[in-house]
């Protein structure tokens, strides 16, 4: 396993407030990154459709375990 791969950790939100909840969750992701003094982590929100949005972080594989264990994402994927 190469340690220089990029990964996306994803939190899914569903329902009529999914968009607002995902945007709010991104605020907390940014706070965590600032408090933990992490670098080179990208946050974002994507609206899949009106009843499904995601918040995510993109990070290096070497950072994944600590962030995953602290923030409990719903799923993850390898960034190609």
mmCIF file of C-alpha atoms in Angstrom:
data_model
loop_
_atom_site.group_PDB
_atom_site.id
_atom_site.type_symbol
_atom_site.label_atom_id
_atom_site.label_comp_id
_atom_site.label_asym_id
_atom_site.label_seq_id
_atom_site.Cartn_x
_atom_site.Cartn_y
_atom_site.Cartn_z
ATOM 1 C CA UNK A 1 0.000 0.000 0.000
ATOM 2 C CA UNK A 2 1.508 3.312 -1.034
ATOM 3 C CA UNK A 3 1.354 6.037 1.598
ATOM 4 C CA UNK A 4 1.174 8.879 -0.916
ATOM 5 C CA UNK A 5 -2.291 8.055 -2.225
ATOM 6 C CA UNK A 6 -5.140 10.511 -1.807
ATOM 7 C CA UNK A 7 -8.352 9.367 -0.159
ATOM 8 C CA UNK A 8 -11.798 10.918 0.183
ATOM 9 C CA UNK A 9 -13.668 10.393 3.456
ATOM 10 C CA UNK A 10 -17.409 10.947 2.978
ATOM 11 C CA UNK A 11 -20.379 11.734 5.199
ATOM 12 C CA UNK A 12 -23.798 11.169 3.565
ATOM 13 C CA UNK A 13 -26.849 13.219 4.466
ATOM 14 C CA UNK A 14 -30.316 12.395 3.189
ATOM 15 C CA UNK A 15 -33.724 13.976 3.406
ATOM 16 C CA UNK A 16 -35.201 17.429 2.840
ATOM 17 C CA UNK A 17 -32.488 19.147 4.942
ATOM 18 C CA UNK A 18 -29.548 17.184 3.490
ATOM 19 C CA UNK A 19 -28.071 20.218 1.733
ATOM 20 C CA UNK A 20 -28.088 22.439 4.832
ATOM 21 C CA UNK A 21 -26.772 19.654 7.097
ATOM 22 C CA UNK A 22 -23.885 18.877 4.720
ATOM 23 C CA UNK A 23 -22.911 22.563 4.584
ATOM 24 C CA UNK A 24 -23.023 22.757 8.379
ATOM 25 C CA UNK A 25 -21.001 19.557 8.727
ATOM 26 C CA UNK A 26 -18.273 21.053 6.533
ATOM 27 C CA UNK A 27 -17.918 23.867 9.100
ATOM 28 C CA UNK A 28 -17.145 21.252 11.761
ATOM 29 C CA UNK A 29 -14.685 19.471 9.462
ATOM 30 C CA UNK A 30 -12.817 22.759 8.949
ATOM 31 C CA UNK A 31 -12.818 23.394 12.709
ATOM 32 C CA UNK A 32 -11.321 19.961 13.352
ATOM 33 C CA UNK A 33 -8.602 20.538 10.752
ATOM 34 C CA UNK A 34 -7.742 23.916 12.315
ATOM 35 C CA UNK A 35 -7.735 22.625 15.904
ATOM 36 C CA UNK A 36 -5.602 19.600 15.012
ATOM 37 C CA UNK A 37 -3.277 21.794 12.910
ATOM 38 C CA UNK A 38 -3.568 19.495 9.899
ATOM 39 C CA UNK A 39 -2.352 20.607 6.511
ATOM 40 C CA UNK A 40 -3.087 19.755 2.906
ATOM 41 C CA UNK A 41 -6.637 18.593 3.632
ATOM 42 C CA UNK A 42 -9.401 19.753 1.306
ATOM 43 C CA UNK A 43 -13.020 19.931 2.451
ATOM 44 C CA UNK A 44 -16.106 20.164 0.312
ATOM 45 C CA UNK A 45 -19.797 19.581 -0.151
ATOM 46 C CA UNK A 46 -21.524 18.004 -3.128
ATOM 47 C CA UNK A 47 -25.257 17.999 -3.713
ATOM 48 C CA UNK A 48 -26.123 14.685 -5.355
ATOM 49 C CA UNK A 49 -29.821 15.534 -5.673
ATOM 50 C CA UNK A 50 -32.370 17.411 -3.560
ATOM 51 C CA UNK A 51 -32.598 14.591 -1.005
ATOM 52 C CA UNK A 52 -28.899 13.562 -0.852
ATOM 53 C CA UNK A 53 -25.804 15.661 -0.162
ATOM 54 C CA UNK A 54 -22.348 14.761 1.033
ATOM 55 C CA UNK A 55 -19.619 16.500 2.992
ATOM 56 C CA UNK A 56 -16.103 15.230 2.451
ATOM 57 C CA UNK A 57 -12.404 15.636 3.136
ATOM 58 C CA UNK A 58 -9.614 14.760 0.740
ATOM 59 C CA UNK A 59 -6.384 13.804 2.468
ATOM 60 C CA UNK A 60 -3.262 11.738 2.172
ATOM 61 C CA UNK A 61 -3.424 8.078 3.111
ATOM 62 C CA UNK A 62 -0.937 8.691 5.950
ATOM 63 C CA UNK A 63 -3.465 11.079 7.584
ATOM 64 C CA UNK A 64 -6.485 8.830 7.119
ATOM 65 C CA UNK A 65 -6.446 6.632 10.223
ATOM 66 C CA UNK A 66 -6.365 9.469 12.772
ATOM 67 C CA UNK A 67 -9.040 11.478 10.950
ATOM 68 C CA UNK A 68 -11.222 8.411 10.338
ATOM 69 C CA UNK A 69 -11.049 7.318 13.964
ATOM 70 C CA UNK A 70 -11.833 10.813 15.268
ATOM 71 C CA UNK A 71 -14.589 11.809 12.824
ATOM 72 C CA UNK A 72 -16.255 8.477 11.872
ATOM 73 C CA UNK A 73 -17.018 9.017 8.162
ATOM 74 C CA UNK A 74 -19.745 6.905 6.583
ATOM 75 C CA UNK A 75 -17.474 5.707 3.788
ATOM 76 C CA UNK A 76 -14.265 6.391 1.915
ATOM 77 C CA UNK A 77 -12.840 6.052 -1.544
ATOM 78 C CA UNK A 78 -9.500 6.172 -3.286
ATOM 79 C CA UNK A 79 -8.899 9.261 -5.419
ATOM 80 C CA UNK A 80 -7.464 8.161 -8.771
#
